[in-house]
Amino acid sequence: MEPPGSVNADPAQRPDRDGEGRCAQWRNWSGFWMLGLCNNFAYVIMLSAAHDILKKQESHNTTAPTEPTLPVDFQGGNSSNSSRYDCNPVSTAAVLLADILPTLVIKLSVPFVVHNLPYGIRVLFCATMAAASFLLVSLSSAVWISILGVIFASISAGLGELSFLSLTHFFTRDVLGGWGSGTGGAGVAGAFLYSILTQVGLSPQVTVQIMLVVPFAMLISYFTLLVPPSSLPQWKSRGTEYAAVGSEEHRGLIDGAEEEEEDRSTPEDVSTGPLTFTEKLHIIKGLWKFVFPLGLVYFAEYFINQGLMELLYFPNFYLSHAEQYRWYQTLYQVGVLVSRSSLCCVKIRNLWALSLLQVVNAVLLLFAVRYLFLPSAWLVFAIVLYEGLLGGAAYVNTFYFISKESEGRHREFAMAAASVGDSLGIALAGIAAFPVHRYFCSL
């Protein structure tokens, strides 16, 4: 028998270390999956509930004492029954803009200063804002309160997305697959649960209140499931981290221990100080090749989702207008989940091809709304599913190749800054949807 300290005894210990490494890798992948799910959940719920939020306000307006003689379905020139498209008085794009504009503002500005806020505090803030959004929307008695709740969800999702994408810098690249799959799962889980729970008889208000479990799941996933490296600034700002690293390096030079410090560091450690403003601008310049096609994909798909979907109404179909809209959203999210989970199987570098295909979808459905040539909602279901596949593939491949092609020191900022692409496209789509809604509802 070999003594415990012999060289031949070492291999017997390696399976334990390998097992620990695999366990940590699995926990990190699962943790990012859950974070992606929880971060996007409130956003998806708000979009799925957009039709109901506006219908609720329409009902309040039509039953107001100032107009006691008007039936609930009559709203003057733009009532639900005055148009062949069964329009809401306000486009669901109003909810989309409330859901995306705060996110866009955050993504345009926060990457330059967010390093001063520790990751732990960011996560606590995001969970609090998400919980507040569910409470405001579910308990509101006026549309402006509901819109405020949607804005809170947007702030939570925007800060969460750029923070968690930056966080992947401290882990192995495979956690991007977990994040992408989780965000896709949020779409399916959110839209599907909302559709099912309202379909079986729960009110939209009660359904949204049930979703309060999600912010707590985010906290549990981040603080208990992830296995963070020692280099992660959990409760310290990056500025403090850099100062500490600089001090350690100085002591290392004095003690002649610089090589030992390098051996202990991980490939992702950043020890050369924070990026300057000029360096950040240079990184942003190099990101446009990713941001433009991603923004175009999201412009086209959200122009469909919030500008055209509510107009793709089939009166003779067995589902009501509200139910058709919910299932459009659900099938779109199924496509997103499948393609965002495909990174382990296929990687697509040609992002412009995905953009052009999505634009073709938008043009096709725009003409379908105008000329009503699609024979059944089933065909729209298939197109919407395909739309989700394109959008999800564009998202996950964009951030995969940014992570792969960025220098280690630039990667954390690059991942956060590039997240503005989808939000910019969505915001422009929401703005473009308003005149489209007004035009078709006037026919």
CSV table of C-alpha atoms in Angstrom, one decimal:
chain,number,residue,atom,x,y,z
A,1,MET,CA,0.0,0.0,0.0
A,2,GLU,CA,1.3,3.5,-0.9
A,3,PRO,CA,1.8,5.9,1.9
A,4,PRO,CA,-0.7,8.7,1.9
A,5,GLY,CA,1.9,11.3,1.0
A,6,SER,CA,3.4,9.5,-1.9
A,7,VAL,CA,3.3,10.7,-5.5
A,8,ASN,CA,1.2,7.8,-6.5
A,9,ALA,CA,-1.5,8.8,-4.0
A,10,ASP,CA,-2.1,12.2,-5.7
A,11,PRO,CA,-4.2,10.9,-8.7
A,12,ALA,CA,-6.6,9.4,-6.2
A,13,GLN,CA,-7.3,12.9,-4.9
A,14,ARG,CA,-7.9,14.4,-8.3
A,15,PRO,CA,-11.4,13.0,-8.9
A,16,ASP,CA,-12.5,14.8,-5.7
A,17,ARG,CA,-11.1,18.1,-7.0
A,18,ASP,CA,-12.5,17.4,-10.5
A,19,GLY,CA,-15.9,16.7,-8.9
A,20,GLU,CA,-15.8,19.9,-7.0
A,21,GLY,CA,-14.9,21.8,-10.1
A,22,ARG,CA,-17.8,20.2,-12.1
A,23,CYS,CA,-20.2,20.9,-9.2
A,24,ALA,CA,-19.1,24.5,-9.1
A,25,GLN,CA,-19.5,24.8,-12.9
A,26,TRP,CA,-22.9,23.2,-12.8
A,27,ARG,CA,-24.0,25.6,-10.0
A,28,ASN,CA,-22.7,28.6,-11.8
A,29,TRP,CA,-24.5,27.6,-15.1
A,30,SER,CA,-27.7,26.9,-13.1
A,31,GLY,CA,-27.3,30.2,-11.2
A,32,PHE,CA,-27.0,32.2,-14.3
A,33,TRP,CA,-30.0,30.4,-15.8
A,34,MET,CA,-32.1,31.3,-12.8
A,35,LEU,CA,-30.8,34.9,-12.8
A,36,GLY,CA,-31.7,35.2,-16.5
A,37,LEU,CA,-35.2,33.8,-15.7
A,38,CYS,CA,-35.8,36.1,-12.8
A,39,ASN,CA,-34.3,39.2,-14.3
A,40,ASN,CA,-36.5,39.1,-17.5
A,41,PHE,CA,-39.6,37.8,-15.8
A,42,ALA,CA,-41.2,41.0,-14.7
A,43,TYR,CA,-40.5,42.6,-18.2
A,44,VAL,CA,-42.3,39.7,-19.9
A,45,ILE,CA,-45.3,39.7,-17.5
A,46,MET,CA,-45.8,43.4,-18.2
A,47,LEU,CA,-45.8,42.9,-22.0
A,48,SER,CA,-48.1,39.9,-21.7
A,49,ALA,CA,-50.4,41.9,-19.5
A,50,ALA,CA,-50.3,45.0,-21.8
A,51,HIS,CA,-53.7,44.2,-23.4
A,52,ASP,CA,-55.3,43.6,-20.1
A,53,ILE,CA,-53.8,46.7,-18.5
A,54,LEU,CA,-55.2,48.9,-21.3
A,55,LYS,CA,-58.6,47.0,-21.3
A,56,LYS,CA,-58.9,47.6,-17.5
A,57,GLN,CA,-58.3,51.4,-18.0
A,58,GLU,CA,-60.8,51.4,-20.9
A,59,SER,CA,-63.4,49.8,-18.6
A,60,HIS,CA,-62.8,52.4,-15.9
A,61,ASN,CA,-63.1,55.2,-18.5
A,62,THR,CA,-66.3,53.9,-20.0
A,63,THR,CA,-68.0,53.3,-16.6
A,64,ALA,CA,-67.1,56.8,-15.3
A,65,PRO,CA,-70.0,58.9,-14.0
A,66,THR,CA,-69.3,61.6,-16.5
A,67,GLU,CA,-70.6,59.4,-19.3
A,68,PRO,CA,-73.3,57.2,-17.8
A,69,THR,CA,-75.1,56.5,-21.0
A,70,LEU,CA,-72.3,55.1,-23.0
A,71,PRO,CA,-71.9,51.3,-23.1
A,72,VAL,CA,-68.5,49.8,-22.1
A,73,ASP,CA,-67.4,48.9,-25.6
A,74,PHE,CA,-68.0,52.4,-27.0
A,75,GLN,CA,-65.1,54.9,-27.0
A,76,GLY,CA,-66.0,57.3,-29.7
A,77,GLY,CA,-64.0,57.1,-33.0
A,78,ASN,CA,-61.6,54.5,-31.7
A,79,SER,CA,-63.7,52.1,-29.8
A,80,SER,CA,-63.0,48.4,-29.7
A,81,ASN,CA,-66.0,47.8,-32.1
A,82,SER,CA,-65.6,50.7,-34.4
A,83,SER,CA,-62.7,49.2,-36.3
A,84,ARG,CA,-62.3,45.8,-38.0
A,85,TYR,CA,-59.1,45.4,-36.0
A,86,ASP,CA,-60.9,45.5,-32.6
A,87,CYS,CA,-58.4,48.2,-31.4
A,88,ASN,CA,-57.7,49.4,-27.9
A,89,PRO,CA,-58.0,53.2,-27.6
A,90,VAL,CA,-54.2,53.2,-26.8
A,91,SER,CA,-51.7,50.9,-28.5
A,92,THR,CA,-50.0,48.3,-26.4
A,93,ALA,CA,-46.8,50.1,-27.6
A,94,ALA,CA,-47.6,52.5,-24.7
A,95,VAL,CA,-46.8,49.7,-22.3
A,96,LEU,CA,-43.8,48.7,-24.4
A,97,LEU,CA,-42.3,52.2,-24.2
A,98,ALA,CA,-42.9,52.4,-20.4
A,99,ASP,CA,-41.2,49.0,-20.2
A,100,ILE,CA,-38.2,49.9,-22.3
A,101,LEU,CA,-37.4,53.6,-22.1
A,102,PRO,CA,-36.1,53.5,-18.5
A,103,THR,CA,-34.0,50.4,-19.5
A,104,LEU,CA,-32.6,52.3,-22.5
A,105,VAL,CA,-31.6,55.3,-20.3
A,106,ILE,CA,-29.9,53.0,-17.9
A,107,LYS,CA,-28.0,51.1,-20.6
A,108,LEU,CA,-26.8,54.3,-22.2
A,109,SER,CA,-25.5,55.9,-19.1
A,110,VAL,CA,-24.9,53.4,-16.3
A,111,PRO,CA,-22.1,51.4,-17.9
A,112,PHE,CA,-19.8,54.4,-17.4
A,113,VAL,CA,-20.4,54.6,-13.6
A,114,VAL,CA,-21.8,51.2,-12.5
A,115,HIS,CA,-18.4,49.9,-11.5
A,116,ASN,CA,-18.8,52.1,-8.4
A,117,LEU,CA,-21.7,50.1,-7.2
A,118,PRO,CA,-20.9,46.6,-5.8
A,119,TYR,CA,-22.7,43.6,-7.4
A,120,GLY,CA,-24.4,42.6,-4.2
A,121,ILE,CA,-26.1,46.0,-3.8
A,122,ARG,CA,-27.1,46.0,-7.5
A,123,VAL,CA,-28.9,42.6,-7.1
A,124,LEU,CA,-30.7,43.7,-4.0
A,125,PHE,CA,-31.9,46.9,-5.7
A,126,CYS,CA,-33.1,45.0,-8.8
A,127,ALA,CA,-35.1,42.5,-6.7
A,128,THR,CA,-36.7,45.3,-4.7
A,129,MET,CA,-37.8,47.2,-7.9
A,130,ALA,CA,-39.2,44.0,-9.5
A,131,ALA,CA,-41.3,43.3,-6.4
A,132,ALA,CA,-42.5,46.9,-6.3
A,133,SER,CA,-43.5,46.6,-10.0
A,134,PHE,CA,-45.7,43.6,-9.4
A,135,LEU,CA,-47.4,45.2,-6.4
A,136,LEU,CA,-48.1,48.5,-8.2
A,137,VAL,CA,-49.6,46.8,-11.3
A,138,SER,CA,-51.7,44.3,-9.4
A,139,LEU,CA,-53.1,46.9,-6.9
A,140,SER,CA,-53.5,49.9,-9.2
A,141,SER,CA,-56.8,51.5,-9.9
A,142,ALA,CA,-55.6,53.8,-12.7
A,143,VAL,CA,-53.5,53.3,-15.7
A,144,TRP,CA,-50.8,55.7,-14.6
A,145,ILE,CA,-50.1,53.6,-11.5
A,146,SER,CA,-49.9,50.5,-13.7
A,147,ILE,CA,-47.5,52.3,-16.0
A,148,LEU,CA,-45.4,53.3,-13.0
A,149,GLY,CA,-45.2,49.7,-12.1
A,150,VAL,CA,-44.1,48.9,-15.6
A,151,ILE,CA,-41.3,51.5,-15.3
A,152,PHE,CA,-40.1,49.9,-12.1
A,153,ALA,CA,-39.9,46.6,-13.9
A,154,SER,CA,-38.0,48.2,-16.7
A,155,ILE,CA,-35.4,49.7,-14.2
A,156,SER,CA,-35.0,46.3,-12.6
A,157,ALA,CA,-34.5,44.5,-15.9
A,158,GLY,CA,-32.2,47.1,-17.4
A,159,LEU,CA,-29.8,47.3,-14.5
A,160,GLY,CA,-30.0,43.6,-14.0
A,161,GLU,CA,-29.2,42.7,-17.6
A,162,LEU,CA,-26.1,44.9,-17.9
A,163,SER,CA,-24.9,43.8,-14.4
A,164,PHE,CA,-25.3,40.1,-15.0
A,165,LEU,CA,-23.8,40.3,-18.4
A,166,SER,CA,-20.8,42.1,-16.9
A,167,LEU,CA,-20.8,39.4,-14.1
A,168,THR,CA,-20.1,36.7,-16.7
A,169,HIS,CA,-16.6,38.2,-17.0
A,170,PHE,CA,-15.7,36.6,-13.7
A,171,PHE,CA,-16.8,33.1,-14.7
A,172,THR,CA,-16.2,30.7,-17.5
A,173,ARG,CA,-17.7,31.5,-20.9
A,174,ASP,CA,-20.2,28.7,-20.7
A,175,VAL,CA,-22.3,30.6,-18.2
A,176,LEU,CA,-23.4,32.8,-21.1
A,177,GLY,CA,-25.3,29.8,-22.4
A,178,GLY,CA,-27.1,29.5,-19.0
A,179,TRP,CA,-27.9,33.3,-19.0
A,180,GLY,CA,-29.2,33.2,-22.5
A,181,SER,CA,-31.3,30.1,-21.9
A,182,GLY,CA,-32.7,31.6,-18.7
A,183,THR,CA,-33.8,34.8,-20.3
A,184,GLY,CA,-35.5,32.7,-23.0
A,185,GLY,CA,-37.1,30.7,-20.2
A,186,ALA,CA,-38.4,33.9,-18.6
A,187,GLY,CA,-40.3,34.6,-21.8
A,188,VAL,CA,-41.9,31.2,-22.0
A,189,ALA,CA,-42.6,30.9,-18.2
A,190,GLY,CA,-43.9,34.4,-17.9
A,191,ALA,CA,-46.1,34.5,-21.0
A,192,PHE,CA,-47.3,30.9,-20.6
A,193,LEU,CA,-48.1,31.2,-16.9
A,194,TYR,CA,-49.9,34.5,-17.4
A,195,SER,CA,-51.9,33.0,-20.3
A,196,ILE,CA,-52.8,29.8,-18.4
A,197,LEU,CA,-53.6,31.4,-15.1
A,198,THR,CA,-55.9,34.0,-16.7
A,199,GLN,CA,-57.4,31.4,-19.0
A,200,VAL,CA,-58.5,29.2,-16.0
A,201,GLY,CA,-60.2,32.1,-14.4
A,202,LEU,CA,-57.8,34.0,-12.2
A,203,SER,CA,-57.9,37.7,-12.6
A,204,PRO,CA,-54.9,39.5,-14.1
A,205,GLN,CA,-54.4,41.2,-10.8
A,206,VAL,CA,-54.2,38.0,-8.8
A,207,THR,CA,-52.0,36.5,-11.5
A,208,VAL,CA,-49.5,39.3,-11.2
A,209,GLN,CA,-49.4,39.0,-7.4
A,210,ILE,CA,-48.5,35.4,-7.7
A,211,MET,CA,-45.4,36.4,-9.6
A,212,LEU,CA,-44.0,38.1,-6.4
A,213,VAL,CA,-42.1,34.9,-5.7
A,214,VAL,CA,-39.7,35.7,-8.6
A,215,PRO,CA,-37.7,38.5,-7.0
A,216,PHE,CA,-37.1,36.3,-4.0
A,217,ALA,CA,-35.9,33.5,-6.3
A,218,MET,CA,-33.4,36.0,-7.8
A,219,LEU,CA,-31.9,36.7,-4.4
A,220,ILE,CA,-31.7,33.0,-3.5
A,221,SER,CA,-30.0,32.2,-6.9
A,222,TYR,CA,-27.4,35.0,-6.6
A,223,PHE,CA,-26.4,34.6,-3.0
A,224,THR,CA,-26.7,30.8,-2.5
A,225,LEU,CA,-26.4,29.1,-5.9
A,226,LEU,CA,-23.5,30.9,-7.5
A,227,VAL,CA,-19.9,30.0,-6.5
A,228,PRO,CA,-18.2,33.4,-6.9
A,229,PRO,CA,-14.5,33.7,-7.4
A,230,SER,CA,-12.4,35.6,-4.9
A,231,SER,CA,-11.9,38.4,-7.5
A,232,LEU,CA,-15.6,39.2,-7.7
A,233,PRO,CA,-16.3,42.6,-6.0
A,234,GLN,CA,-19.4,41.4,-4.1
A,235,TRP,CA,-19.7,44.3,-1.5
A,236,LYS,CA,-16.9,46.5,-2.7
A,237,SER,CA,-16.8,48.9,-5.6
A,238,ARG,CA,-14.4,48.3,-8.5
A,239,GLY,CA,-12.5,51.4,-7.5
A,240,THR,CA,-11.8,49.9,-4.1
A,241,GLU,CA,-10.9,46.7,-5.7
A,242,TYR,CA,-8.4,48.3,-8.0
A,243,ALA,CA,-6.8,50.2,-5.1
A,244,ALA,CA,-6.5,47.0,-3.1
A,245,VAL,CA,-4.9,45.2,-6.1
A,246,GLY,CA,-2.5,48.0,-6.7
A,247,SER,CA,-1.5,48.0,-3.0
A,248,GLU,CA,-0.9,44.2,-3.1
A,249,GLU,CA,1.1,44.4,-6.2
A,250,HIS,CA,3.3,47.1,-4.7
A,251,ARG,CA,3.9,45.0,-1.6
A,252,GLY,CA,4.6,42.0,-3.9
A,253,LEU,CA,7.3,44.0,-5.8
A,254,ILE,CA,8.9,44.9,-2.5
A,255,ASP,CA,8.8,41.4,-1.2
A,256,GLY,CA,9.9,39.8,-4.5
A,257,ALA,CA,6.7,37.8,-4.6
A,258,GLU,CA,5.3,39.1,-7.9
A,259,GLU,CA,5.5,35.7,-9.7
A,260,GLU,CA,3.6,34.0,-6.9
A,261,GLU,CA,0.8,36.6,-7.1
A,262,GLU,CA,0.6,35.9,-10.9
A,263,ASP,CA,0.3,32.2,-10.3
A,264,ARG,CA,-2.6,32.6,-8.0
A,265,SER,CA,-4.5,34.9,-10.2
A,266,THR,CA,-7.2,33.7,-12.6
A,267,PRO,CA,-7.2,34.5,-16.4
A,268,GLU,CA,-10.0,37.0,-15.9
A,269,ASP,CA,-8.4,39.1,-13.1
A,270,VAL,CA,-8.0,42.7,-13.9
A,271,SER,CA,-5.0,44.3,-12.2
A,272,THR,CA,-4.1,47.2,-14.4
A,273,GLY,CA,-6.6,49.7,-13.0
A,274,PRO,CA,-10.0,50.9,-14.2
A,275,LEU,CA,-10.7,51.8,-17.8
A,276,THR,CA,-10.3,55.4,-18.7
A,277,PHE,CA,-13.2,57.3,-20.4
A,278,THR,CA,-11.2,57.4,-23.6
A,279,GLU,CA,-10.7,53.6,-23.5
A,280,LYS,CA,-14.4,53.1,-23.0
A,281,LEU,CA,-15.2,55.2,-26.0
A,282,HIS,CA,-12.8,53.2,-28.1
A,283,ILE,CA,-14.4,49.9,-26.9
A,284,ILE,CA,-17.9,51.3,-27.8
A,285,LYS,CA,-16.6,52.2,-31.3
A,286,GLY,CA,-15.6,48.5,-31.8
A,287,LEU,CA,-19.0,47.3,-30.6
A,288,TRP,CA,-21.1,48.9,-33.3
A,289,LYS,CA,-20.6,45.8,-35.6
A,290,PHE,CA,-22.6,43.9,-33.0
A,291,VAL,CA,-25.0,46.6,-31.7
A,292,PHE,CA,-26.4,47.6,-35.1
A,293,PRO,CA,-27.6,44.1,-36.3
A,294,LEU,CA,-28.8,43.3,-32.8
A,295,GLY,CA,-30.8,46.6,-32.7
A,296,LEU,CA,-32.3,46.0,-36.1
A,297,VAL,CA,-33.4,42.5,-35.1
A,298,TYR,CA,-35.2,43.8,-32.1
A,299,PHE,CA,-36.7,46.8,-33.9
A,300,ALA,CA,-38.3,44.4,-36.4
A,301,GLU,CA,-39.5,41.9,-33.9
A,302,TYR,CA,-41.0,44.4,-31.4
A,303,PHE,CA,-42.6,46.3,-34.2
A,304,ILE,CA,-44.3,43.0,-34.8
A,305,ASN,CA,-45.0,42.2,-31.2
A,306,GLN,CA,-46.3,45.5,-30.0
A,307,GLY,CA,-47.3,47.3,-33.2
A,308,LEU,CA,-48.9,44.5,-35.3
A,309,MET,CA,-49.8,41.5,-33.0
A,310,GLU,CA,-52.8,43.2,-31.5
A,311,LEU,CA,-54.1,44.1,-35.0
A,312,LEU,CA,-53.7,40.4,-36.2
A,313,TYR,CA,-57.2,39.6,-35.0
A,314,PHE,CA,-59.3,36.7,-36.4
A,315,PRO,CA,-62.9,37.2,-35.2
A,316,ASN,CA,-64.1,33.8,-36.2
A,317,PHE,CA,-61.3,31.9,-34.4
A,318,TYR,CA,-62.2,30.0,-31.2
A,319,LEU,CA,-60.0,32.3,-29.1
A,320,SER,CA,-61.0,35.8,-28.1
A,321,HIS,CA,-59.0,38.8,-29.1
A,322,ALA,CA,-57.2,39.0,-25.7
A,323,GLU,CA,-56.5,35.3,-25.8
A,324,GLN,CA,-55.1,35.4,-29.3
A,325,TYR,CA,-52.8,38.2,-28.2
A,326,ARG,CA,-51.5,36.3,-25.2
A,327,TRP,CA,-50.8,33.2,-27.2
A,328,TYR,CA,-48.9,35.2,-29.9
A,329,GLN,CA,-46.7,36.4,-27.0
A,330,THR,CA,-46.3,32.9,-25.6
A,331,LEU,CA,-45.3,31.3,-28.9
A,332,TYR,CA,-42.9,34.1,-29.6
A,333,GLN,CA,-41.2,33.4,-26.3
A,334,VAL,CA,-41.1,29.7,-27.0
A,335,GLY,CA,-39.0,30.5,-30.1
A,336,VAL,CA,-36.8,32.8,-28.1
A,337,LEU,CA,-36.2,30.0,-25.5
A,338,VAL,CA,-35.3,27.4,-28.1
A,339,SER,CA,-32.8,29.6,-29.9
A,340,ARG,CA,-31.2,31.2,-26.8
A,341,SER,CA,-30.6,27.6,-25.5
A,342,SER,CA,-28.9,26.5,-28.7
A,343,LEU,CA,-25.4,28.0,-28.0
A,344,CYS,CA,-24.0,24.7,-27.1
A,345,CYS,CA,-25.1,23.2,-30.4
A,346,VAL,CA,-24.8,26.0,-33.0
A,347,LYS,CA,-23.1,29.4,-33.2
A,348,ILE,CA,-24.0,32.0,-35.8
A,349,ARG,CA,-21.5,34.7,-36.6
A,350,ASN,CA,-23.4,36.3,-39.5
A,351,LEU,CA,-25.7,38.5,-37.4
A,352,TRP,CA,-26.7,40.6,-40.4
A,353,ALA,CA,-28.5,37.6,-42.0
A,354,LEU,CA,-30.6,37.2,-38.8
A,355,SER,CA,-31.5,41.0,-39.0
A,356,LEU,CA,-32.6,40.9,-42.6
A,357,LEU,CA,-34.7,37.8,-42.1
A,358,GLN,CA,-36.5,39.5,-39.2
A,359,VAL,CA,-37.1,42.6,-41.3
A,360,VAL,CA,-38.7,40.3,-43.9
A,361,ASN,CA,-41.1,39.0,-41.2
A,362,ALA,CA,-42.1,42.6,-40.2
A,363,VAL,CA,-42.8,43.6,-43.8
A,364,LEU,CA,-44.8,40.4,-44.4
A,365,LEU,CA,-47.0,40.9,-41.3
A,366,LEU,CA,-47.4,44.6,-42.0
A,367,PHE,CA,-48.9,43.8,-45.4
A,368,ALA,CA,-51.0,41.0,-43.7
A,369,VAL,CA,-52.5,43.5,-41.4
A,370,ARG,CA,-53.3,45.9,-44.2
A,371,TYR,CA,-54.7,43.5,-46.7
A,372,LEU,CA,-55.9,40.7,-44.4
A,373,PHE,CA,-54.7,37.9,-46.7
A,374,LEU,CA,-53.6,35.4,-43.9
A,375,PRO,CA,-56.4,32.8,-43.7
A,376,SER,CA,-56.0,31.7,-40.1
A,377,ALA,CA,-54.4,32.5,-36.7
A,378,TRP,CA,-52.6,29.2,-37.0
A,379,LEU,CA,-50.4,30.6,-39.7
A,380,VAL,CA,-49.6,33.7,-37.6
A,381,PHE,CA,-48.7,31.4,-34.7
A,382,ALA,CA,-46.1,29.7,-36.9
A,383,ILE,CA,-44.7,33.0,-38.1
A,384,VAL,CA,-44.5,34.4,-34.6
A,385,LEU,CA,-42.6,31.2,-33.4
A,386,TYR,CA,-40.1,31.7,-36.3
A,387,GLU,CA,-39.7,35.3,-35.3
A,388,GLY,CA,-38.8,34.3,-31.8
A,389,LEU,CA,-36.2,31.9,-33.1
A,390,LEU,CA,-34.5,34.6,-35.0
A,391,GLY,CA,-34.5,37.1,-32.2
A,392,GLY,CA,-33.2,34.7,-29.6
A,393,ALA,CA,-30.4,33.5,-31.9
A,394,ALA,CA,-29.3,37.1,-32.5
A,395,TYR,CA,-29.2,37.9,-28.8
A,396,VAL,CA,-27.2,34.9,-27.5
A,397,ASN,CA,-24.7,34.9,-30.4
A,398,THR,CA,-24.1,38.6,-30.2
A,399,PHE,CA,-22.9,38.4,-26.6
A,400,TYR,CA,-21.1,35.1,-27.1
A,401,PHE,CA,-18.9,36.6,-29.8
A,402,ILE,CA,-18.4,39.9,-27.9
A,403,SER,CA,-17.2,37.8,-25.0
A,404,LYS,CA,-14.9,35.7,-27.2
A,405,GLU,CA,-13.5,38.6,-29.2
A,406,SER,CA,-13.0,41.2,-26.5
A,407,GLU,CA,-9.8,41.5,-24.6
A,408,GLY,CA,-9.9,40.3,-21.0
A,409,ARG,CA,-9.5,43.8,-19.5
A,410,HIS,CA,-12.3,45.2,-21.8
A,411,ARG,CA,-14.8,42.4,-21.5
A,412,GLU,CA,-16.7,43.4,-18.4
A,413,PHE,CA,-17.4,46.9,-19.8
A,414,ALA,CA,-18.0,45.6,-23.4
A,415,MET,CA,-20.7,43.2,-22.2
A,416,ALA,CA,-22.6,45.9,-20.3
A,417,ALA,CA,-22.3,48.5,-23.0
A,418,ALA,CA,-23.4,46.3,-25.9
A,419,SER,CA,-26.6,45.5,-24.0
A,420,VAL,CA,-28.0,48.8,-25.3
A,421,GLY,CA,-28.5,47.4,-28.8
A,422,ASP,CA,-31.7,45.4,-28.1
A,423,SER,CA,-33.2,48.2,-25.9
A,424,LEU,CA,-32.5,50.8,-28.6
A,425,GLY,CA,-34.2,48.7,-31.2
A,426,ILE,CA,-37.2,48.0,-29.0
A,427,ALA,CA,-37.6,51.7,-28.1
A,428,LEU,CA,-37.6,52.8,-31.7
A,429,ALA,CA,-40.1,50.0,-32.5
A,430,GLY,CA,-42.4,51.3,-29.8
A,431,ILE,CA,-42.3,54.8,-31.2
A,432,ALA,CA,-42.9,53.5,-34.7
A,433,ALA,CA,-45.9,51.4,-33.6
A,434,PHE,CA,-48.0,54.5,-32.5
A,435,PRO,CA,-48.7,55.9,-36.0
A,436,VAL,CA,-49.2,52.4,-37.4
A,437,HIS,CA,-51.8,51.7,-34.6
A,438,ARG,CA,-53.5,55.0,-35.3
A,439,TYR,CA,-53.6,54.5,-39.0
A,440,PHE,CA,-55.1,51.0,-38.9
A,441,CYS,CA,-57.6,51.7,-36.2
A,442,SER,CA,-59.0,54.6,-38.2
A,443,LEU,CA,-59.9,52.3,-41.1
